[in-house]
Amino acid sequence: MSVEAILLGSAQDGGLPQAGCYCTQCAPGHADPTLRRRVVCLGLVDRATHQSWLIDATPDLPEQLGVVHGLAPGCPLAGIALTHAHVGHYTGLIHLGYEAWNTQGLPVYVSPIMARFLRKNGPWSQLVGLGNIELHTLDLDQESRLSPNLDLMPVSVPHRAEFSDTLAFVVRGPARRLFYCPDIDGWDGWEHDLRGFVAGMDVALLDGTFFSPDELAERDLSSIPHALVTDTAKWLAGVNCDVRLIHLNHSNPLHRPGPERAWLAAQGIGVGVFGARWSLD
Ligand SMILES: [Zn+2]
Ligand SMILES: [Zn+2]
Ligand SMILES: [Zn+2]
């Protein structure tokens, strides 16, 4: 595999175990670190140009970068693309700063609104001011070249927008296309038809935050809208694409093998697991 994508996490922003939660899904991870699930992130590698990239900078960034380094030691980090300003998706940038790695001019690919947010708010503004990162704004629906073998196209998705808008990304390698969409409020409100869009991809990594509406008794699900797995499966049953669900909330039964995973598999849809790899050439 010269050009490949690597899934570096499968959990929603809070990870698994989630801080302060000792539910039946989180408890084993507190007791045994090998049962942890990292926050969702995608690694990209181009062995022809000796470069790698991350999509999203999570609180688990040091470990996730280490995994890419282990698989492609001659391909140092050449940039990071960010979907949006929710904590699981960008706060890993802290590891690039003066107190830590102290990178020099690392390209960070963002929407114009996200760029403004990072420039105007500390501690992110310090990364910009000290030149640790260099912000590159992306145009919606336009491909940007990461390398001669990899193009990145941002697509707008509807999602809670307290600090920034939200992007999903189409990654195009020499022969295959992958769609990365960790957060969306619902497929109905999207400008694209989900089934048609996914049918044009080889791989689709999609928001699977909540399996069903009765998952979070103590939180009002209408205040944290996401496409439910049961709905997504209806949209996509039998579609000709390798679909995996990612960004699983700590409460989501899909974290472990069981009847929910079996049901999903019967619809032809998988669950994204840490370390899964796809060749894009
Ligand atoms: Zn998220
Ligand atoms: Zn929990
Ligand atoms: Zn979000």
GROMACS .gro file of C-alpha atoms in nm, residues 69-163:
model
   95
   69HIS     CA    1   0.495   0.655   1.282
   70GLY     CA    2   0.504   0.283   1.363
   71LEU     CA    3   0.333   0.190   1.035
   72ALA     CA    4   0.514   0.446   0.818
   73PRO     CA    5   0.830   0.556   1.000
   74GLY     CA    6   0.971   0.736   0.697
   75CYS     CA    7   0.659   0.950   0.649
   76PRO     CA    8   0.658   1.238   0.900
   77LEU     CA    9   0.351   1.448   0.967
   78ALA     CA   10   0.296   1.696   0.682
   79GLY     CA   11  -0.030   1.853   0.797
   80ILE     CA   12  -0.359   1.823   0.984
   81ALA     CA   13  -0.710   1.882   0.851
   82LEU     CA   14  -0.982   1.971   1.101
   83THR     CA   15  -1.354   1.906   1.076
   84HIS     CA   16  -1.476   2.150   1.345
   85ALA     CA   17  -1.428   2.312   1.685
   86HIS     CA   18  -1.577   2.052   1.917
   87VAL     CA   19  -1.335   1.922   2.179
   88GLY     CA   20  -1.268   1.579   2.030
   89HIS     CA   21  -1.173   1.719   1.691
   90TYR     CA   22  -0.920   1.998   1.742
   91THR     CA   23  -0.792   2.024   2.102
   92GLY     CA   24  -0.506   1.785   2.022
   93LEU     CA   25  -0.343   2.090   1.862
   94ILE     CA   26  -0.213   2.174   2.212
   95HIS     CA   27   0.053   1.908   2.159
   96LEU     CA   28   0.207   2.112   1.877
   97GLY     CA   29   0.283   2.415   2.094
   98TYR     CA   30   0.576   2.571   2.271
   99GLU     CA   31   0.531   2.355   2.584
  100ALA     CA   32   0.539   2.034   2.379
  101TRP     CA   33   0.644   1.940   2.024
  102ASN     CA   34   0.694   2.303   1.912
  103THR     CA   35   0.632   2.234   1.544
  104GLN     CA   36   0.737   2.494   1.287
  105GLY     CA   37   0.481   2.601   1.028
  106LEU     CA   38   0.283   2.276   1.027
  107PRO     CA   39   0.000   2.320   0.773
  108VAL     CA   40  -0.346   2.301   0.929
  109TYR     CA   41  -0.633   2.283   0.678
  110VAL     CA   42  -0.959   2.439   0.797
  111SER     CA   43  -1.271   2.627   0.691
  112PRO     CA   44  -1.246   3.009   0.696
  113ILE     CA   45  -1.471   3.021   1.007
  114MET     CA   46  -1.251   2.768   1.187
  115ALA     CA   47  -0.941   2.966   1.088
  116ARG     CA   48  -1.090   3.280   1.243
  117PHE     CA   49  -1.177   3.091   1.561
  118LEU     CA   50  -0.821   2.959   1.599
  119ARG     CA   51  -0.666   3.301   1.528
  120LYS     CA   52  -0.888   3.487   1.773
  121ASN     CA   53  -0.894   3.253   2.072
  122GLY     CA   54  -0.623   3.136   2.308
  123PRO     CA   55  -0.445   2.907   2.345
  124TRP     CA   56  -0.482   2.836   1.972
  125SER     CA   57  -0.389   3.194   1.880
  126GLN     CA   58  -0.047   3.131   2.032
  127LEU     CA   59   0.013   2.840   1.795
  128VAL     CA   60  -0.058   3.077   1.507
  129GLY     CA   61   0.138   3.366   1.657
  130LEU     CA   62   0.449   3.161   1.726
  131GLY     CA   63   0.429   2.995   1.387
  132ASN     CA   64   0.381   2.644   1.522
  133ILE     CA   65   0.097   2.601   1.276
  134GLU     CA   66   0.017   2.768   0.946
  135LEU     CA   67  -0.353   2.793   0.867
  136HIS     CA   68  -0.467   2.702   0.515
  137THR     CA   69  -0.831   2.773   0.440
  138LEU     CA   70  -1.023   2.530   0.223
  139ASP     CA   71  -1.297   2.606  -0.027
  140LEU     CA   72  -1.611   2.396   0.005
  141ASP     CA   73  -1.655   2.128  -0.260
  142GLN     CA   74  -1.312   2.207  -0.411
  143GLU     CA   75  -1.026   1.960  -0.402
  144SER     CA   76  -0.702   2.067  -0.239
  145ARG     CA   77  -0.386   1.880  -0.322
  146LEU     CA   78  -0.205   1.725  -0.024
  147SER     CA   79   0.040   1.543  -0.248
  148PRO     CA   80   0.047   1.431  -0.613
  149ASN     CA   81  -0.137   1.118  -0.492
  150LEU     CA   82  -0.385   1.259  -0.244
  151ASP     CA   83  -0.658   1.521  -0.274
  152LEU     CA   84  -0.882   1.644   0.001
  153MET     CA   85  -1.230   1.788  -0.061
  154PRO     CA   86  -1.429   1.950   0.222
  155VAL     CA   87  -1.805   1.910   0.223
  156SER     CA   88  -2.028   2.114   0.454
  157VAL     CA   89  -2.248   1.922   0.699
  158PRO     CA   90  -2.519   2.050   0.938
  159HIS     CA   91  -2.400   2.030   1.300
  160ARG     CA   92  -2.413   2.237   1.620
  161ALA     CA   93  -2.212   2.549   1.536
  162GLU     CA   94  -2.120   2.725   1.861
  163PHE     CA   95  -1.763   2.804   1.753
   0.00000   0.00000   0.00000
